Coordinates of C-alpha atoms in Angstrom, one line a residue:
M1 CA -32.7 57.7 82.3
S2 CA -32.9 57.7 78.6
K3 CA -35.4 55.9 76.5
S4 CA -32.9 53.2 75.3
G5 CA -32.0 52.4 78.9
D6 CA -35.7 51.9 79.8
I7 CA -36.1 49.3 77.0
R8 CA -33.0 47.4 78.1
G9 CA -34.3 47.3 81.7
F10 CA -37.6 46.0 80.6
F11 CA -36.0 43.1 78.6
K12 CA -33.8 42.1 81.6
K13 CA -36.8 42.0 83.9
K14 CA -38.8 39.8 81.5
T15 CA -35.9 37.4 80.9
S16 CA -35.3 36.9 84.7
Q17 CA -39.0 36.2 85.3
A18 CA -39.0 33.6 82.5
S19 CA -35.9 31.8 83.9
S20 CA -37.3 31.7 87.5
A21 CA -40.6 30.3 86.3
T22 CA -38.8 27.6 84.3
G23 CA -36.6 26.6 87.3
A24 CA -39.7 26.4 89.6
A25 CA -41.6 24.2 87.1
A26 CA -38.6 21.9 86.8
F27 CA -38.2 21.6 90.6
S28 CA -41.8 20.8 91.1
Y29 CA -41.7 18.1 88.4
T30 CA -38.7 16.5 90.0
N31 CA -40.3 16.4 93.5
S32 CA -43.5 14.9 92.1
V33 CA -41.7 12.1 90.3
F34 CA -39.1 11.3 93.0
E35 CA -40.3 11.6 96.6
V36 CA -37.7 13.3 98.8
G37 CA -36.8 11.5 102.0
P38 CA -36.9 7.8 103.1
H39 CA -40.1 5.7 102.8
P40 CA -41.4 3.7 105.7
P41 CA -40.0 0.1 105.5
D42 CA -43.4 -1.6 105.8
E43 CA -45.0 0.6 103.2
Q44 CA -44.8 -0.5 99.5
T45 CA -43.8 1.9 97.0
R46 CA -46.9 3.1 95.2
R47 CA -47.1 3.7 91.6
I48 CA -47.5 7.3 90.6
S49 CA -48.8 8.2 87.2
P50 CA -46.3 10.5 85.5
P51 CA -47.3 14.0 85.1
A52 CA -47.3 15.9 81.9
P53 CA -43.9 15.9 80.2
P54 CA -41.7 18.9 80.3
S55 CA -42.3 19.7 76.7
Q56 CA -46.0 20.4 77.4
V57 CA -45.0 22.6 80.4
L58 CA -42.6 24.5 78.3
L59 CA -45.3 25.1 75.7
D60 CA -46.8 27.6 78.0
L61 CA -43.6 29.4 78.5
P62 CA -42.9 32.6 76.6
S63 CA -41.1 31.9 73.3
S64 CA -37.5 32.9 72.8
P65 CA -36.9 35.9 70.5
I66 CA -34.2 33.7 68.8
T67 CA -35.6 30.9 66.6
P68 CA -33.3 27.9 65.8
Q69 CA -32.5 27.4 62.1
K70 CA -32.0 23.9 60.6
K71 CA -28.9 23.4 58.6
N72 CA -30.0 22.7 55.0
K73 CA -27.8 20.8 52.5
P74 CA -26.1 23.2 50.0
K75 CA -28.1 23.3 46.8
H76 CA -25.8 23.2 43.7
K77 CA -26.6 25.2 40.7
F78 CA -26.0 22.1 38.4
D79 CA -26.6 18.4 39.1
M80 CA -23.9 15.9 37.8
K81 CA -26.5 13.3 36.8
T82 CA -28.5 15.9 34.9
L83 CA -25.3 17.1 33.1
L84 CA -24.4 13.5 32.1
S85 CA -27.9 12.8 30.8
H86 CA -27.8 16.1 28.8
A87 CA -24.4 15.3 27.3
R88 CA -25.6 11.8 26.4
K89 CA -28.7 13.2 24.6
D90 CA -26.5 15.7 22.8
N91 CA -24.2 13.0 21.5
E92 CA -27.1 10.9 20.3
T93 CA -28.5 14.0 18.5
E94 CA -25.2 14.6 16.8
K95 CA -24.9 11.0 15.7
S96 CA -28.4 11.0 14.3
A97 CA -27.7 14.2 12.4
R98 CA -24.4 12.8 11.1
R99 CA -26.1 9.7 9.9
A100 CA -28.8 11.7 8.2
E101 CA -26.2 13.8 6.4
E102 CA -24.2 10.7 5.3
A103 CA -27.4 9.1 4.0
K104 CA -28.3 12.2 2.1
A105 CA -24.8 12.5 0.6
Q106 CA -24.9 8.8 -0.4
A107 CA -28.3 9.2 -2.0
E108 CA -27.1 12.2 -3.9
K109 CA -24.0 10.3 -5.0
D110 CA -26.1 7.4 -6.2
L111 CA -28.3 9.7 -8.2
E112 CA -25.4 11.4 -10.0
P113 CA -25.1 10.2 -13.6
E114 CA -21.9 8.3 -14.6
P115 CA -19.5 10.5 -16.6
D116 CA -19.9 10.1 -20.3
A117 CA -16.7 10.3 -22.3
N118 CA -18.4 11.5 -25.4
K119 CA -20.2 14.3 -23.5
M120 CA -17.1 15.4 -21.7
A121 CA -15.1 15.5 -24.9
G122 CA -17.8 17.5 -26.6
E123 CA -17.9 20.0 -23.8
F124 CA -14.1 20.3 -23.8
F125 CA -13.8 20.8 -27.5
S126 CA -17.1 22.6 -28.1
D127 CA -15.6 24.5 -31.1
D128 CA -14.1 21.5 -32.9
E129 CA -16.2 18.3 -33.2
V130 CA -13.4 16.3 -34.8
K131 CA -11.1 16.8 -31.9
G132 CA -13.9 15.9 -29.5
E133 CA -14.5 12.6 -31.3
K134 CA -10.8 11.8 -31.2
L135 CA -10.6 12.5 -27.5
A136 CA -13.6 10.3 -26.8
M137 CA -12.1 7.4 -28.8
A138 CA -8.8 7.9 -26.9
L139 CA -10.7 7.7 -23.6
D140 CA -12.5 4.5 -24.7
R141 CA -9.2 2.8 -25.5
T142 CA -8.0 3.4 -22.0
T143 CA -10.9 1.7 -20.2
G144 CA -9.5 -1.8 -20.6
D145 CA -11.6 -4.9 -21.1
E146 CA -14.2 -4.4 -18.4
S147 CA -17.2 -5.4 -20.6
R148 CA -16.1 -9.0 -20.8
P149 CA -18.6 -11.4 -19.3
R150 CA -18.0 -12.3 -15.6
A151 CA -19.1 -15.1 -13.4
Y152 CA -20.3 -13.0 -10.4
F153 CA -20.7 -15.0 -7.2
F154 CA -22.7 -12.3 -5.3
G155 CA -25.9 -10.7 -6.3
L156 CA -25.6 -7.4 -8.1
D157 CA -28.5 -5.9 -6.2
E158 CA -27.8 -3.6 -3.3
A159 CA -27.0 -5.8 -0.3
P160 CA -28.7 -5.1 3.1
R161 CA -26.7 -3.0 5.5
S162 CA -26.9 -5.7 8.2
P163 CA -27.2 -9.3 7.2
P164 CA -30.0 -11.4 8.7
R165 CA -29.0 -13.0 12.0
R166 CA -30.1 -16.4 13.3
Q167 CA -32.1 -16.2 16.5
F168 CA -30.3 -17.5 19.6
P169 CA -31.4 -21.1 20.4
R170 CA -32.6 -20.7 23.9
K171 CA -34.3 -24.1 24.0
A172 CA -31.0 -25.8 23.2
V173 CA -29.1 -24.3 26.1
K174 CA -31.7 -25.1 28.9
A175 CA -29.6 -28.0 30.3
N176 CA -26.4 -27.5 32.2
P177 CA -23.7 -26.5 31.6
W178 CA -24.8 -24.4 28.7
S179 CA -27.5 -22.7 30.7
I180 CA -25.0 -20.0 31.5
L181 CA -25.8 -18.6 28.0
Q182 CA -29.5 -18.3 28.8
D183 CA -29.3 -14.7 30.1
A184 CA -29.0 -12.4 27.1
S185 CA -27.5 -9.6 29.2
S186 CA -24.6 -11.6 30.4
R187 CA -24.1 -13.9 27.4
R188 CA -21.7 -11.5 25.7
Q189 CA -19.3 -11.3 28.6
T190 CA -19.6 -15.0 29.3
I191 CA -18.4 -15.8 25.8
I192 CA -15.7 -13.1 25.8
H193 CA -14.3 -14.6 29.0
G194 CA -14.0 -18.0 27.3
L195 CA -16.2 -20.0 29.6
P196 CA -17.9 -22.0 26.8
T197 CA -14.6 -22.7 25.2
I198 CA -13.3 -24.1 28.5
L199 CA -16.3 -26.3 28.8
A200 CA -15.9 -27.6 25.3
R201 CA -12.2 -28.4 25.9
R202 CA -13.2 -30.4 29.0
G203 CA -15.3 -32.7 26.9
K204 CA -18.8 -31.0 27.2
E205 CA -20.7 -31.7 23.9
L206 CA -22.0 -28.5 22.3
P207 CA -25.6 -28.6 21.0
D208 CA -25.9 -28.7 17.2
E209 CA -28.3 -25.6 17.2
L210 CA -25.8 -23.6 19.2
Y211 CA -22.9 -24.6 17.0
L212 CA -24.7 -23.6 13.8
W213 CA -25.7 -20.3 15.5
I214 CA -22.0 -19.7 16.3
L215 CA -21.0 -20.3 12.7
D216 CA -23.5 -17.7 11.5
E217 CA -22.4 -15.2 14.1
I218 CA -18.7 -15.4 13.0
C219 CA -19.4 -13.8 9.6
V220 CA -21.5 -10.9 11.0
E221 CA -19.9 -10.1 14.3
K222 CA -17.8 -7.0 14.2
D223 CA -16.4 -7.2 17.8
L224 CA -12.9 -8.7 17.4
Q225 CA -12.8 -10.2 20.9
L226 CA -16.2 -11.8 20.5
R227 CA -15.4 -13.1 17.0
N228 CA -12.1 -14.6 18.1
Q229 CA -13.9 -16.5 20.9
Y230 CA -16.5 -17.7 18.4
I231 CA -13.7 -19.1 16.2
N232 CA -12.0 -20.7 19.2
L233 CA -15.2 -22.4 20.2
A234 CA -16.1 -23.5 16.7
T235 CA -12.6 -25.0 16.1
T236 CA -12.5 -26.7 19.5
C237 CA -15.6 -28.9 18.8
L238 CA -13.9 -31.2 16.3
D239 CA -16.8 -33.7 16.1
D240 CA -19.3 -31.0 15.4
M241 CA -17.0 -29.5 12.8
R242 CA -16.6 -32.8 10.8
R243 CA -20.4 -33.4 11.0
L244 CA -21.9 -30.0 10.4
V245 CA -19.5 -28.0 8.3
D246 CA -20.0 -29.3 4.8
E247 CA -20.2 -27.7 1.4
K248 CA -23.9 -26.8 1.8
Q249 CA -23.3 -25.2 5.1
L250 CA -20.5 -23.1 3.7
Y251 CA -22.7 -21.9 0.9
N252 CA -25.4 -21.1 3.4
M253 CA -23.0 -18.9 5.3
L254 CA -22.1 -17.0 2.1
E255 CA -25.7 -16.8 1.1
K256 CA -26.4 -14.5 4.0
L257 CA -23.8 -12.1 2.6
G258 CA -25.5 -12.1 -0.8
G259 CA -23.8 -15.1 -2.4
Q260 CA -25.3 -17.9 -4.5
K261 CA -27.2 -20.8 -3.3
H262 CA -25.8 -24.3 -3.1
S263 CA -26.6 -26.4 -6.2
T264 CA -25.8 -30.0 -7.0
I265 CA -26.4 -29.6 -10.7
D266 CA -23.2 -29.9 -12.8
D267 CA -23.9 -27.0 -15.1
K268 CA -21.9 -24.2 -16.6
F269 CA -21.5 -21.1 -14.4
E270 CA -23.9 -18.3 -15.3
L271 CA -22.1 -15.3 -16.9
S272 CA -23.2 -11.7 -16.7
P273 CA -22.1 -8.6 -18.6
G274 CA -19.0 -7.0 -17.1
L275 CA -19.4 -3.9 -15.0
Q276 CA -16.9 -1.3 -13.8
A277 CA -18.2 -1.2 -10.3
P278 CA -20.5 -4.2 -9.7
Y279 CA -20.7 -3.8 -5.9
P280 CA -20.7 -0.1 -5.1
S281 CA -20.1 0.8 -1.5
R282 CA -20.4 -2.7 -0.1
D283 CA -18.6 -3.9 3.1
W284 CA -16.5 -7.0 2.4
S285 CA -15.1 -7.4 5.9
Q286 CA -17.6 -10.2 6.6
L287 CA -16.3 -12.2 3.6
R288 CA -12.8 -11.8 5.0
Y289 CA -14.0 -13.2 8.3
F290 CA -15.4 -16.2 6.5
L291 CA -12.1 -16.9 4.7
E292 CA -10.2 -16.6 8.0
L293 CA -12.6 -19.1 9.6
L294 CA -12.1 -21.5 6.7
Q295 CA -8.3 -21.2 7.1
V296 CA -8.5 -22.2 10.7
M297 CA -10.9 -25.1 10.2
A298 CA -9.2 -26.6 7.1
P299 CA -7.0 -29.2 8.8
N300 CA -9.9 -30.7 10.8
L301 CA -12.6 -30.9 8.1
A302 CA -13.6 -34.2 6.6
H303 CA -12.0 -35.1 3.2
E304 CA -15.2 -34.6 1.1
N305 CA -15.8 -31.3 2.9
K306 CA -12.2 -30.2 2.1
M307 CA -12.8 -30.9 -1.6
G308 CA -16.1 -29.1 -1.5
A309 CA -14.5 -26.1 0.2
I310 CA -11.7 -26.0 -2.5
K311 CA -14.3 -26.1 -5.3
M312 CA -16.3 -23.3 -3.6
L313 CA -13.1 -21.1 -3.4
I314 CA -12.4 -21.8 -7.1
R315 CA -16.0 -20.7 -7.9
L316 CA -15.5 -17.6 -5.7
S317 CA -12.2 -16.7 -7.4
L318 CA -14.1 -16.2 -10.7
D319 CA -15.7 -13.1 -9.1
P320 CA -13.4 -10.1 -9.7
V321 CA -14.0 -8.9 -6.1
I322 CA -11.3 -11.3 -4.8
S323 CA -8.6 -9.7 -6.9
T324 CA -9.7 -6.1 -6.6
V325 CA -10.7 -5.6 -3.0
A326 CA -7.8 -5.0 -0.6
G327 CA -7.3 -7.8 1.9
L328 CA -9.5 -10.4 0.2
Q329 CA -6.8 -11.9 -2.0
V330 CA -4.5 -12.5 0.9
A331 CA -7.3 -14.1 3.0
Y332 CA -8.2 -16.2 -0.1
S333 CA -4.7 -17.4 -0.6
K334 CA -4.2 -18.4 3.0
A335 CA -7.5 -20.3 3.0
M336 CA -6.7 -22.1 -0.3
L337 CA -3.2 -23.0 0.9
A338 CA -4.5 -24.4 4.2
L339 CA -7.1 -26.6 2.4
V340 CA -4.7 -27.9 -0.3
S341 CA -2.0 -28.6 2.4
A342 CA -4.6 -30.7 4.3
L343 CA -5.3 -33.0 1.4
P344 CA -4.0 -36.6 1.7
A345 CA -0.2 -37.1 1.2
P346 CA -0.1 -40.5 -0.7
E347 CA 0.5 -40.0 -4.4
D348 CA -2.5 -41.9 -5.7
Q349 CA -4.9 -40.0 -3.4
W350 CA -3.3 -36.7 -4.3
T351 CA -3.7 -37.5 -8.0
N352 CA -7.4 -38.2 -7.6
C353 CA -7.9 -34.9 -5.8
C354 CA -6.1 -33.0 -8.5
E355 CA -8.1 -34.8 -11.2
N356 CA -11.4 -33.9 -9.4
I357 CA -10.4 -30.2 -9.0
C358 CA -9.2 -29.9 -12.6
N359 CA -12.3 -31.4 -14.1
Y360 CA -14.5 -29.1 -12.0
L361 CA -12.9 -26.0 -13.5
Y362 CA -12.7 -27.5 -17.0
T363 CA -16.4 -28.5 -17.2
R364 CA -17.8 -25.4 -15.5
V365 CA -16.0 -22.7 -17.5
D366 CA -15.2 -22.5 -21.2
A367 CA -13.5 -19.1 -21.7
A368 CA -9.7 -19.1 -21.2
S369 CA -9.9 -15.7 -19.5
Q370 CA -12.1 -17.2 -16.8
R371 CA -10.0 -20.2 -16.3
N372 CA -6.8 -18.1 -16.1
M373 CA -8.4 -15.9 -13.5
A374 CA -8.9 -18.8 -11.2
I375 CA -5.5 -20.4 -11.9
T376 CA -3.4 -17.3 -11.4
L377 CA -5.1 -16.5 -8.0
L378 CA -3.7 -19.8 -6.6
P379 CA -0.8 -19.2 -4.3
A380 CA 2.4 -20.7 -5.7
S381 CA 4.2 -20.8 -2.3
T382 CA 4.5 -24.6 -1.9
P383 CA 5.5 -27.4 -4.3
R384 CA 2.0 -28.9 -4.1
M385 CA 0.3 -25.6 -5.0
V386 CA 2.7 -25.2 -8.0
E387 CA 1.9 -28.7 -9.2
L388 CA -1.8 -28.1 -8.9
Q389 CA -1.5 -24.8 -10.7
R390 CA 0.4 -26.5 -13.6
R391 CA -2.1 -29.3 -13.8
L392 CA -4.9 -26.8 -14.1
A393 CA -3.0 -24.7 -16.7
S394 CA -2.0 -27.6 -18.9
E395 CA -5.6 -28.9 -19.0
A396 CA -7.0 -25.5 -19.7
L397 CA -4.4 -24.7 -22.4
L398 CA -4.4 -27.9 -24.4
G399 CA -8.2 -28.4 -23.9
E400 CA -7.9 -32.1 -23.1
P401 CA -10.3 -33.4 -20.3
N402 CA -8.7 -35.6 -17.6
L403 CA -5.3 -34.2 -18.4
G404 CA -5.0 -33.0 -14.8
A405 CA -4.8 -36.6 -13.7
R406 CA -1.3 -36.9 -15.1
H407 CA 1.8 -35.1 -13.7
P408 CA 2.6 -32.0 -15.7
D409 CA 6.2 -33.2 -16.2
K410 CA 4.7 -36.2 -18.1
S411 CA 1.7 -34.8 -19.8
V412 CA 3.1 -31.9 -22.0
T413 CA 5.8 -32.1 -24.6
A414 CA 7.4 -29.5 -26.9
Q415 CA 5.4 -30.9 -29.9
D416 CA 2.2 -30.4 -27.9
L417 CA 3.1 -26.7 -27.5
F418 CA 4.0 -26.2 -31.1
S419 CA 0.7 -27.8 -32.2
R420 CA -1.2 -25.5 -29.8
L421 CA 0.5 -22.4 -31.0
S422 CA -0.6 -23.2 -34.6
E423 CA -4.3 -23.2 -33.8
P424 CA -6.5 -20.2 -34.8
D425 CA -6.9 -18.6 -31.4
F426 CA -3.1 -17.9 -31.4
Q427 CA -3.2 -16.3 -34.8
I428 CA -3.2 -12.5 -35.0
T429 CA -6.0 -11.3 -37.2
S430 CA -8.5 -8.4 -37.3
S431 CA -11.0 -10.5 -35.3
T432 CA -8.5 -11.7 -32.6
D433 CA -9.9 -11.5 -29.0
F434 CA -6.8 -10.1 -27.3
G435 CA -8.3 -10.6 -23.8
E436 CA -8.5 -14.4 -24.5
L437 CA -5.0 -14.3 -26.1
N438 CA -3.6 -12.6 -23.1
A439 CA -5.0 -15.4 -20.9
L440 CA -3.6 -18.1 -23.2
I441 CA -0.2 -16.6 -23.0
S442 CA -0.4 -16.7 -19.2
L443 CA -1.5 -20.3 -19.3
L444 CA 1.4 -21.1 -21.7
D445 CA 3.8 -19.5 -19.3
I446 CA 2.6 -21.6 -16.3
T447 CA 2.6 -24.8 -18.4
I448 CA 6.3 -24.3 -19.5
H449 CA 7.4 -23.6 -16.0
D450 CA 11.2 -24.0 -15.8
G451 CA 11.4 -26.2 -18.9
S452 CA 13.0 -29.1 -17.1
H453 CA 10.3 -31.5 -18.2
L454 CA 10.9 -30.6 -21.9
Y455 CA 14.6 -31.3 -21.5
R456 CA 13.9 -34.7 -19.8
A457 CA 11.6 -35.6 -22.7
R458 CA 14.5 -35.1 -25.1
L459 CA 17.0 -36.9 -22.8
F460 CA 14.7 -39.9 -22.1
P461 CA 12.4 -40.1 -25.2
S462 CA 11.3 -43.7 -24.3
V463 CA 10.2 -42.6 -20.9
S464 CA 8.3 -39.6 -22.3
R465 CA 6.6 -41.7 -24.9
T466 CA 5.5 -44.2 -22.3
S467 CA 4.1 -41.4 -20.1
A468 CA 2.4 -39.8 -23.1
S469 CA 0.6 -43.0 -24.0
S470 CA -0.8 -43.4 -20.5
S471 CA -3.9 -41.2 -20.3
S472 CA -5.6 -42.3 -17.1
T473 CA -2.7 -43.5 -14.9
L474 CA 0.3 -41.6 -13.6
A475 CA 3.6 -42.9 -15.0
P476 CA 6.3 -43.1 -12.4
M477 CA 9.1 -40.6 -12.4
P478 CA 12.6 -42.0 -13.2
T479 CA 14.3 -42.6 -9.9
P480 CA 18.0 -42.0 -9.3
S481 CA 18.6 -45.8 -9.3
S482 CA 16.9 -46.2 -12.6
L483 CA 18.9 -43.3 -14.1
A484 CA 22.1 -45.0 -12.9
S485 CA 21.4 -48.2 -14.7
P486 CA 23.4 -48.9 -17.9
S487 CA 20.2 -48.9 -20.0
T488 CA 19.0 -45.4 -18.9
T489 CA 22.2 -43.6 -18.1
P490 CA 22.9 -41.2 -21.0
S491 CA 26.3 -40.8 -22.5
P492 CA 28.0 -37.4 -22.8
A493 CA 27.2 -37.4 -26.5
S494 CA 23.5 -38.0 -25.8
E495 CA 23.4 -35.4 -23.1
A496 CA 24.9 -32.8 -25.5
E497 CA 22.5 -33.8 -28.2
A498 CA 19.5 -33.6 -25.9
R499 CA 20.6 -30.2 -24.7
A500 CA 21.0 -29.0 -28.3
Q501 CA 17.5 -30.3 -29.2
Y502 CA 16.0 -28.8 -26.1
D503 CA 17.5 -25.4 -27.0
M504 CA 16.2 -25.7 -30.5
D505 CA 12.7 -26.3 -29.1
V506 CA 13.0 -23.2 -26.9
D507 CA 14.2 -21.2 -29.9
G508 CA 11.2 -22.5 -31.9
L509 CA 8.8 -21.2 -29.2
L510 CA 10.7 -17.9 -29.2
R511 CA 10.3 -17.5 -33.0
R512 CA 6.6 -18.1 -32.9
L513 CA 6.0 -15.7 -30.1
K514 CA 8.2 -13.1 -31.9
V515 CA 6.0 -13.3 -35.0
M516 CA 2.9 -12.9 -32.9
H517 CA 4.4 -10.0 -31.0
D518 CA 5.4 -8.1 -34.1
K519 CA 1.9 -8.5 -35.7
I520 CA 0.2 -6.6 -32.9
S521 CA -0.1 -2.9 -33.2
D522 CA -0.1 -1.5 -29.7
N523 CA -1.3 2.1 -30.5
T524 CA -5.0 1.3 -30.0
L525 CA -6.5 -0.7 -27.2
V526 CA -5.1 -1.4 -23.8
V527 CA -5.7 -5.1 -24.1
K528 CA -3.3 -5.2 -27.1
K529 CA -0.6 -3.5 -25.0
E530 CA -1.2 -6.0 -22.3
A531 CA -0.9 -8.9 -24.7
K532 CA 2.3 -7.6 -26.2
A533 CA 3.7 -7.0 -22.7
A534 CA 2.8 -10.6 -21.7
M535 CA 4.6 -12.0 -24.8
D536 CA 7.6 -9.9 -24.3
G537 CA 8.0 -11.0 -20.7
L538 CA 7.6 -14.7 -21.7
M539 CA 10.2 -14.4 -24.4
K540 CA 12.7 -12.8 -22.0
R541 CA 12.1 -15.6 -19.5
L542 CA 12.5 -18.3 -22.2
N543 CA 15.7 -16.8 -23.4
H544 CA 17.4 -16.1 -20.1
T545 CA 16.0 -18.6 -17.7
V546 CA 14.5 -21.6 -19.5
R547 CA 17.2 -22.0 -22.2
S548 CA 20.2 -24.1 -21.1
R549 CA 22.6 -21.4 -22.3
P550 CA 22.3 -17.9 -23.9
Q551 CA 21.6 -17.8 -27.6
P552 CA 24.8 -17.5 -29.7
K553 CA 25.3 -14.1 -31.3
E554 CA 25.3 -13.8 -35.1
D555 CA 28.0 -12.0 -37.1
I556 CA 26.2 -9.4 -39.1
F557 CA 29.0 -9.4 -41.7
E558 CA 29.5 -13.1 -42.4
G559 CA 26.0 -14.3 -41.4
I560 CA 27.4 -17.1 -39.2
L561 CA 27.2 -17.7 -35.5
V562 CA 30.1 -16.2 -33.6
S563 CA 30.2 -19.0 -31.0
S564 CA 30.4 -21.8 -33.7
K565 CA 33.1 -19.8 -35.6
K566 CA 35.2 -19.5 -32.6
D567 CA 34.7 -23.2 -31.7
N568 CA 35.9 -24.3 -35.2
A569 CA 38.7 -21.8 -35.9
D570 CA 40.0 -20.1 -32.8
L571 CA 40.1 -23.1 -30.4
P572 CA 43.0 -25.0 -32.1
R573 CA 45.0 -21.9 -32.5
Q574 CA 44.5 -21.0 -28.8
K575 CA 45.5 -24.5 -27.8
D576 CA 48.8 -24.3 -29.8
F577 CA 49.5 -20.9 -28.2
M578 CA 49.1 -22.3 -24.7
K579 CA 51.3 -25.3 -25.4
K580 CA 54.1 -23.1 -26.7
W581 CA 53.7 -20.7 -23.7
T582 CA 53.9 -23.6 -21.1
A583 CA 56.9 -25.2 -22.9
A584 CA 58.8 -21.9 -22.9
K585 CA 58.0 -21.4 -19.2
A586 CA 59.2 -24.9 -18.3
A587 CA 62.5 -24.3 -20.3
R588 CA 63.2 -21.1 -18.4
A589 CA 62.5 -22.8 -15.1
A590 CA 65.0 -25.6 -16.0
E591 CA 67.7 -23.1 -16.8

């Protein structure tokens, strides 16, 4: 037998001995625990202490050459949670690096000096100093009138990146049902789901501290869903809105955005030198949120609070940011339209409101350019807004206090306009302020309107004299019934005469504007070009829209009006021709 066969025989013998020993031990253990055969019936079963467990018996047995292996869980090379945490850290690192780069670029941009026209011109024409000076003067003429003093509403200092926020009033929401807002972690989702708004609509009174906190959050919250829920909740609580939203509260909301403080002193607005970029790199979205809130709250504000909000918007319109930043002018127009539309409808109350608004602008600002800026920003989309704009323009143009208390159809006549155009600020001289002149032309355009009130003043001179003599009360407009009475109904002759006089008044305005227009040399400053363009537009409107009929053309050979010549000579001859033609046609038909 070979050596390998001996080894296999040895292992077989050892394996059989181990199996027989294991079987004998198991059989002896079974017999010791359970006794084989029946017990005597009178003998009680005795308790037998259990022997050693089989595991201890098996410990003495020879170990198997094959050891059992536990199935371990597969170990992955990468853990998903670890990968997510690493990715999150990488994103935060990239954002931090990006913010650092943006801050560095902004700092470098702020440190860059503003371009100097004289220096640029000198570098461009380094060989010829005369050409460089001419180029610098040409660049100065194209900069416009930005150095004019402005009534800035917001501070010119750099605004904070994030406005200060009011601390949430935890003590005010301890009681039910507002205790749902106690938990800061779930407060956001609770408000987004509209639960506080539902409670307010069911009659639950909102704490004053919580309402004021919501007003502050509307202007600084960037989340659209959360901001809309704030607005819904603020406009649902009508009683809180009428009590808490006043002029002072509105100023406090804008003060957190860098605006001026509320003041009860009736003083002139402070003017500052004009700047080309007074608010560099400032985010105005929060001001737009404020104007949108004011638009929604306008119908439910108290009357005195509506008037305070209108005055605040007029003060805000003097800041050029409203007319230069995209989106702010639209939001401003909507808020002003909502506030003016919510004013009382009765004529006497409406007149008092207009007088209050007109006196506010007239007493706080002296320059025509500042007044014109606030007046032209008013939306002219409704008859009431047009009337308010005309009241403000007539008082600012003629310079008469309390003129806004009278209807513009009764407060201005053609003679008033002629007298105003004869004053020194409408004369073109070497010292004329063309920025102010441009504003005066705009105010004149708004005051003239469609010219119907000037025609009625010629058609009903007695009514116009009565209205002109009343300075503090509003004279009633002529009603259709009064116009139909024999004493006030004009005859065809008087209508034609009134129309002719009205056209003469319009022609007089055109001649005065034409003289002013031709005296301006528009080859220098941009403000001169703007003034000439404004006069040219007003003259075209007067000639083609305001005048009752187009101006008659003049015969350059005979120096007479073509229309009057035809009326006097051609009309009888044409009538005779038509009579002969109709008679001949009737004779042919009879044959």
